[in-house]
XYZ file of C-alpha atoms in Angstrom:
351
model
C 33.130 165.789 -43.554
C 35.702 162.836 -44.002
C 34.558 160.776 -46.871
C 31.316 161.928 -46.640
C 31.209 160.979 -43.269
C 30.352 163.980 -40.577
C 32.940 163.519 -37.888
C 32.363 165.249 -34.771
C 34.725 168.057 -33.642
C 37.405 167.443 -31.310
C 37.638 170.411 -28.862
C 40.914 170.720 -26.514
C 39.426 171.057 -23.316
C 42.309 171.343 -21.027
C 44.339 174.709 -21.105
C 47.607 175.531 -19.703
C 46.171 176.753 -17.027
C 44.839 173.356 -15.944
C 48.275 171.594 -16.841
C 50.097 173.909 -14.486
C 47.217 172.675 -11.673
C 48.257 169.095 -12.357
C 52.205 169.775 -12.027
C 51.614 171.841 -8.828
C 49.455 168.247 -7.378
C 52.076 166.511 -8.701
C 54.659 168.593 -6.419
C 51.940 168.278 -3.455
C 51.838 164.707 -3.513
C 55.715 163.843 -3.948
C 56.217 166.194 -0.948
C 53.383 164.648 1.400
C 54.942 161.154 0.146
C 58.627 162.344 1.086
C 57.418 164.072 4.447
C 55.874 160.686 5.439
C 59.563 159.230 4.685
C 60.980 161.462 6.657
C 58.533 161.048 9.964
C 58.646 157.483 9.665
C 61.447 156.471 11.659
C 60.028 159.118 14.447
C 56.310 157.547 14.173
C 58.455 153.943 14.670
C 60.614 155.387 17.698
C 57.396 156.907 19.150
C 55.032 153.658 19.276
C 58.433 152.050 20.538
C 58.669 154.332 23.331
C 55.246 154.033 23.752
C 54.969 150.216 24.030
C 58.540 150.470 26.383
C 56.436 153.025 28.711
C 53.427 150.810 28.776
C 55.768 147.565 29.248
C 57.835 148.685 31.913
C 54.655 150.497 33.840
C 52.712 147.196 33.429
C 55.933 145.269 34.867
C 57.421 147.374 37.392
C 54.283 147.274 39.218
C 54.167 143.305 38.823
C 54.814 142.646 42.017
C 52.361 140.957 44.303
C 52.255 140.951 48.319
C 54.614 138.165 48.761
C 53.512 135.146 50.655
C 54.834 134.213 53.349
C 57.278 131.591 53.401
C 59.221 130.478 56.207
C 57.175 129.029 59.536
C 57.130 131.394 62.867
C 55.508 134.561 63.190
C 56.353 137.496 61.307
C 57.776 141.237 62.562
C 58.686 144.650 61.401
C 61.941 146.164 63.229
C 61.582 149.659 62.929
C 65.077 150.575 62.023
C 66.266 153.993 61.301
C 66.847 153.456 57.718
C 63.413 151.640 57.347
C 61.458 149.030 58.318
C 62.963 145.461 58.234
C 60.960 142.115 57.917
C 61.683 139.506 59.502
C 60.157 135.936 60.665
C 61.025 134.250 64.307
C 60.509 130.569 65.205
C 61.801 127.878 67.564
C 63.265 128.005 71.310
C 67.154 127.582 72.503
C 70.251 130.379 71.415
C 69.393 133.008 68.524
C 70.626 131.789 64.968
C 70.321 134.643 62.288
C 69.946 133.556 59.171
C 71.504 136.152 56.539
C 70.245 135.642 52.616
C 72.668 136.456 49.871
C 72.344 139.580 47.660
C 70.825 140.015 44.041
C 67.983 140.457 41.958
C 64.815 138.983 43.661
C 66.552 137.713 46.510
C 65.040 137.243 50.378
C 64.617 135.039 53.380
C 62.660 132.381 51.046
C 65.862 130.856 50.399
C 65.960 129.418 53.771
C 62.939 127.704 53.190
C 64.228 124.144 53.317
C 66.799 125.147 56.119
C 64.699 126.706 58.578
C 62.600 123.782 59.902
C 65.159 122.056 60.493
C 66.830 124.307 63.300
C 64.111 125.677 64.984
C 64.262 122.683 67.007
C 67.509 123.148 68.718
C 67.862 127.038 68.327
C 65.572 130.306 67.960
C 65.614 131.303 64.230
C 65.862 134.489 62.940
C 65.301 135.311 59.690
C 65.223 139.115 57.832
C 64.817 140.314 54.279
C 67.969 142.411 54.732
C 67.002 146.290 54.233
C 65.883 146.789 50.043
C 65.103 143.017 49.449
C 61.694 141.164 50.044
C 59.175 142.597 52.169
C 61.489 144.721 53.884
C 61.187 148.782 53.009
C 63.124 149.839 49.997
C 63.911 153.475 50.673
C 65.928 155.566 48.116
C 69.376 155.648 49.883
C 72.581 154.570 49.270
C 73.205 150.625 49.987
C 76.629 149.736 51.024
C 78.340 147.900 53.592
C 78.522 149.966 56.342
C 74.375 150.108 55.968
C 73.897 146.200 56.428
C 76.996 145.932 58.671
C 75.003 148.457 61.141
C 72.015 146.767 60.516
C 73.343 143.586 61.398
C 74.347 145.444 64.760
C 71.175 147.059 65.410
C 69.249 143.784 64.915
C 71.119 141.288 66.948
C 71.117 144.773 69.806
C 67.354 145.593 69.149
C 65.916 142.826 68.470
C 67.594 139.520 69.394
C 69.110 141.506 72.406
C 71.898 138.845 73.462
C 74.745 137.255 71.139
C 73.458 134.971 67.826
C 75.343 132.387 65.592
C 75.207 134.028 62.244
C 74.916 132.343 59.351
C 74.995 133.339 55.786
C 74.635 133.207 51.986
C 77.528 134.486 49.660
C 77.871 138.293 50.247
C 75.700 138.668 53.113
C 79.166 136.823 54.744
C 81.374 140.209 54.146
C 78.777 142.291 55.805
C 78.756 139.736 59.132
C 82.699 138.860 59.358
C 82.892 143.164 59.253
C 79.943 142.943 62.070
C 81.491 140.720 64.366
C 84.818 142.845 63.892
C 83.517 146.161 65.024
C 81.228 144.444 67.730
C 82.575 141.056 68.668
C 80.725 140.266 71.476
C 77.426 140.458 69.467
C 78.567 137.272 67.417
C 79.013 133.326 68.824
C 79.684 131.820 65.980
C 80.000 132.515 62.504
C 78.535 129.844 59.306
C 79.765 130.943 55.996
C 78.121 129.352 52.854
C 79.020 130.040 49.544
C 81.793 132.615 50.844
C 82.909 135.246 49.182
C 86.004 136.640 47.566
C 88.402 138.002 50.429
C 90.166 140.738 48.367
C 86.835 141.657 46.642
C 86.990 145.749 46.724
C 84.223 148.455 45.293
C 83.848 149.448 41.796
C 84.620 152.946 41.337
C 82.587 153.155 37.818
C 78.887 154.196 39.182
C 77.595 154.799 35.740
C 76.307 151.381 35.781
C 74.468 151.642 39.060
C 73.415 155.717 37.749
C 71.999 153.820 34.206
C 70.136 151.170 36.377
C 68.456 153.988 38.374
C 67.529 156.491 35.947
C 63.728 156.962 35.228
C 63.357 155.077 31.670
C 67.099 153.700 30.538
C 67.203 151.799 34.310
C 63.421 150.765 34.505
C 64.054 149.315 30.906
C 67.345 147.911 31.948
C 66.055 146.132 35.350
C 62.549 144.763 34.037
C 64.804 142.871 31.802
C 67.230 141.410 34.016
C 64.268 140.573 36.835
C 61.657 139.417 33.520
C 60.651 135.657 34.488
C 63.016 134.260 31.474
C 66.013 136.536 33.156
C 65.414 135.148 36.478
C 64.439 131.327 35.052
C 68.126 131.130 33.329
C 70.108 132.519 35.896
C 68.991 130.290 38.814
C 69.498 127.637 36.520
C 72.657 128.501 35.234
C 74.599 129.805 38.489
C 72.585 128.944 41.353
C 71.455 125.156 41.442
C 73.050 121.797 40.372
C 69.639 120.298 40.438
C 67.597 122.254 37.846
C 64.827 120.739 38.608
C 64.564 122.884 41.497
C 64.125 125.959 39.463
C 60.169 125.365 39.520
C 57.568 127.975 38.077
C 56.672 128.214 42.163
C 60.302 129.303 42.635
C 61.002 131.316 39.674
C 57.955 133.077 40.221
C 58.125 133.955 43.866
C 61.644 135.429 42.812
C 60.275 137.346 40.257
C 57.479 138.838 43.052
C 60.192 139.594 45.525
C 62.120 141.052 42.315
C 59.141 143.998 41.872
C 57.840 144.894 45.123
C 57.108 148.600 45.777
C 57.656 149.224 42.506
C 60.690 151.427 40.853
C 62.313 151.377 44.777
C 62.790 147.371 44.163
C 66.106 148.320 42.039
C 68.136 150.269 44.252
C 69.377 148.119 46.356
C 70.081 145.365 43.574
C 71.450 148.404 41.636
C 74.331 148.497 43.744
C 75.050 145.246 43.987
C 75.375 144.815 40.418
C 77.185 147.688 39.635
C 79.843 146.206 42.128
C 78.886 149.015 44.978
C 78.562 146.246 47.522
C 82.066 144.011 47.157
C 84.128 144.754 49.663
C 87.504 143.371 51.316
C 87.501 141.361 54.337
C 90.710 139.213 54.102
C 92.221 141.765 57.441
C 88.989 141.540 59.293
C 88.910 137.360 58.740
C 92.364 137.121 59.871
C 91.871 138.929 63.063
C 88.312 137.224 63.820
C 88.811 135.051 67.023
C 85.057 133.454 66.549
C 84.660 130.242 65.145
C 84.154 129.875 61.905
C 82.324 127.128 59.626
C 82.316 127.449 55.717
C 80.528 125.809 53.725
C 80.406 125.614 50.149
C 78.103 123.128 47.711
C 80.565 121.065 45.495
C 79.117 121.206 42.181
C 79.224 125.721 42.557
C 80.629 127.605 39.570
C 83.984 128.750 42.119
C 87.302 127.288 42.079
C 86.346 125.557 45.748
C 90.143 124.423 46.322
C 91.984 127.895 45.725
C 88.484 129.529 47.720
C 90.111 127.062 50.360
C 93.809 127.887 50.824
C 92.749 132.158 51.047
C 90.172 131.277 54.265
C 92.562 128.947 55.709
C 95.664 130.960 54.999
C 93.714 133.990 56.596
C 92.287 131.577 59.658
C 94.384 128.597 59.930
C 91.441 127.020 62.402
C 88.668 127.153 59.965
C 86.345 124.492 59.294
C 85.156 123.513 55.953
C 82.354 121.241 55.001
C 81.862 120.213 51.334
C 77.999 119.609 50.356
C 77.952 117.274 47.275
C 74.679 117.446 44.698
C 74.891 121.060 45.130
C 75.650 124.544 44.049
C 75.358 127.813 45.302
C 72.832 127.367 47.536
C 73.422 124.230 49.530
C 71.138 124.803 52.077
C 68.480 125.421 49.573
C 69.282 121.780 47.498
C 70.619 119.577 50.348
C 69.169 121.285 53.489
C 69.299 118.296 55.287
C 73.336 118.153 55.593
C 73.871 121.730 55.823
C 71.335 121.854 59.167
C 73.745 118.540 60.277
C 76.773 120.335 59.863
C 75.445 123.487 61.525
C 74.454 121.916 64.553
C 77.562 119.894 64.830
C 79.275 122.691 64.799
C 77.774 124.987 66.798
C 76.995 122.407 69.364
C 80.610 121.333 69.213
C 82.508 124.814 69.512
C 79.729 125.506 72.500
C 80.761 122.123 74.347
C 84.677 123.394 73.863
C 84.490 126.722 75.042
C-alpha cells in the first residue's frame, strides 16, 4: 500500500532464459538479412541470364520463310556443300548476278536490277551458300568455298559461259573464279569493288565468340536486331535513306534469322575478316573485260579505289552512278542496267 492506495504487484516475467531466445533471433535474422545480400547479385545475374536465354531463343528463331522477291521461277542446285537457291528469268546469254556479303544479305538486293535485264539476257540470281534461302550448313566459309561454287554453278547449272556481275566482296570471289577457270566467264561487272590488297584476319576469336552457344547468339541477335540492321543500311549502304523502308529493313532482318543459330556462320566469318582476301595478282592477269562500277555518294575514297584497278588493268572501264551509295543498282537501277548492257553489248560487238 502506497498512500493508502493498494498498488498491484509488478512481477518480472521474462527470465534470462527468454533474453538469451531474443539475442539468438536477433543473430537469425541479421544472418538471413546478410545471406539475402550476399545472393542478390546471383538472383540478379540469374533472371538476367534467364531473360538473355528467353530473348535470344525468341529471336534466333525470328525468322520467317522469306518471300520471294525477284520475278522468274525459283530452283535448288544441289551442290555438294548444300543446297543453293536461286531464281532464273528472261531469254538471250546467262548474266549471274552475285549479292554482296553481310548480315541479312541475299539476292533481294537485285530487286530493282533484275527486271530490267531479263529482257536482253537470261538472269541468274543465287543466295550464295549461308545467306537467304540457301542451306546454311556448319562448315567453314571462305573463298575457295564460293570461288568453287561460282564454278560449279555456271558448270552445273548455267552450263555455258555467263557475264558475272557483282556486289562488293562477292567481286574477289568471281575475279579468283574466272582466274582458275577462264573460259567459264565473258565478262566481268564489278560494283562497289573491293579492296585489292585486302588479306585474312588471322585473329579467329572474333568469329569463335560469334559462334559459341550463348556469348555468339547474344552477340549476333544484336548486330541482326531490326534497330542494328535499320542504322547500318542507313548509315553505310544508301544515299537515299528513304529507301531504308520497314519493308526493307524487315525482309533483311528475315533473311538475317533463317534456320535459326546456322544463320551466323557464314556472316561470322565475314565479320571476323575470314572472307577478305587479295586479288590485286589475279586482276592484273585477268584478260576478260571488266566494268566497275561504283555509286558516287559511297563511304570509299572512289578516286584512289580508281588508280589501284586501273594501275592493275590499264583497260578497265569505270562508270560513276551519282544519287547513290553502296548499292547503286539497288538506288539508281535504271543507269546501272544502261551501263551493263552497253557494255556487255559493246565488248560482244568488239570481240
Amino acid at each position: 500500500t502506497i498512500l493508502g492506495c493498494n498498488v498491484p504487484e509488478i512481477k518480472n516475467t521474462h527470465s534470462p532464459l527468454d533474453a538469451d531466445k531474443k539475442g539468438n533471433n536477433d543473430d537469425e535474422e541479421c544472418e538471413t538479412m546478410s545471406r539475402k545480400k550476399w545472393l542478390a547479385p546471383f538472383t540478379l545475374a540469374g533472371a538476367i541470364a534467364a531473360s538473355v536465354a528467353i530473348w535470344n531463343q525468341k529471336t534466333t528463331h525470328a525468322g520467317k520463310l522469306l518471300t520471294k522477291s525477284l520475278p522468274g521461277s525459283e530452283h535448288y542446285f544441289l551442290w555438294g556443300h548444300g543446297k543453293v537457291y536461286y531464281t532464273k528469268t528472261g531469254n538471250g546469254t546467262p548474266l549471274l548476278l552475285l549479292h554482296r556479303i553481310g548480315t541479312g544479305v541475299s539476292s533481294f538486293e537485285w530487286r530493282n536490277l533484275v527486271p530490267l535485264l531479263h529482257d536482253h539476257f537470261e538472269v541468274y540470281t543465287p543466295d550464295l551458300l549461308g545467306f537467304g534461302k540457301s542451306e546454311k550448313p556448319n562448315l567453314d566459309y571462305n573463298t575457295s568455298l564460293y570461288v568453287e561454287l561460282i564454278n560449279d554453278f555456271v558448270n552445273d547449272v548455267i552450263r555455258r559461259p555467263a557475264h558475272l556481275v557483282t556486289s562488293a566482296l562477292s567481286a574477289a570471289f568471281a575475279i579468283k573464279s574466272a582466274s582458275k577457270q577462264p573460259v567459264n566467264v565473258l565478262s566481268l561487272t564489278i560494283i562497289s569493288p573491293p579492296q585489292l590488297d585486302a588479306t585474312p584476319s588471322k585473329k579467329t576469336l572474333l568469329k569463335t565468340a560469334l559462334t559459341s552457344p550463348v556469348i555468339g547468339t547474344t552477340l549476333y541477335n544484336s548486330l541482326a536486331s531490326k534497330a542494328s540492321l535499320r542504322y547500318y543500311l542507313k548509315r553505310n549502304m544508301y544515299f537515299n535513306k528513304k529507301m531504308v523502308t520497314p519493308d526493307v529493313v524487315n525482309y533483311y532482318y528475315q533473311a538475317a534469322h533463317q534456320d535459326g543459330i546456322q544463320a551466323r556462320r557464314a556472316p561470322a566469318s565475314f565479320i571476323s575478316g575470314q572472307l577478305h582476301t587479295p586479288i590485286l595478282r589475279q586482276l592484273n592477269k585477268c584478260t576478260k573485260p571488266v566494268l566497275m562500277i561504283a555509286g558516287e555518294q559511297s563511304r570509299t575514297d572512289l578516286q584512289t579505289t580508281f588508280t589501284q584497278y586501273k594501275k592493275a588493268k590499264p583497260n578497265i572501264d569505270v562508270q560513276v552512278i551519282g544519287n547513290s551509295g553502296v548499292l547503286p543498282h539497288d538506288e539508281q537501277p535504271e543507269q546501272v542496267a544502261q551501263a551493263v548492257h552497253s557494255f556487255i553489248t559493246d565488248k560482244s560487238e568488239n570481240k
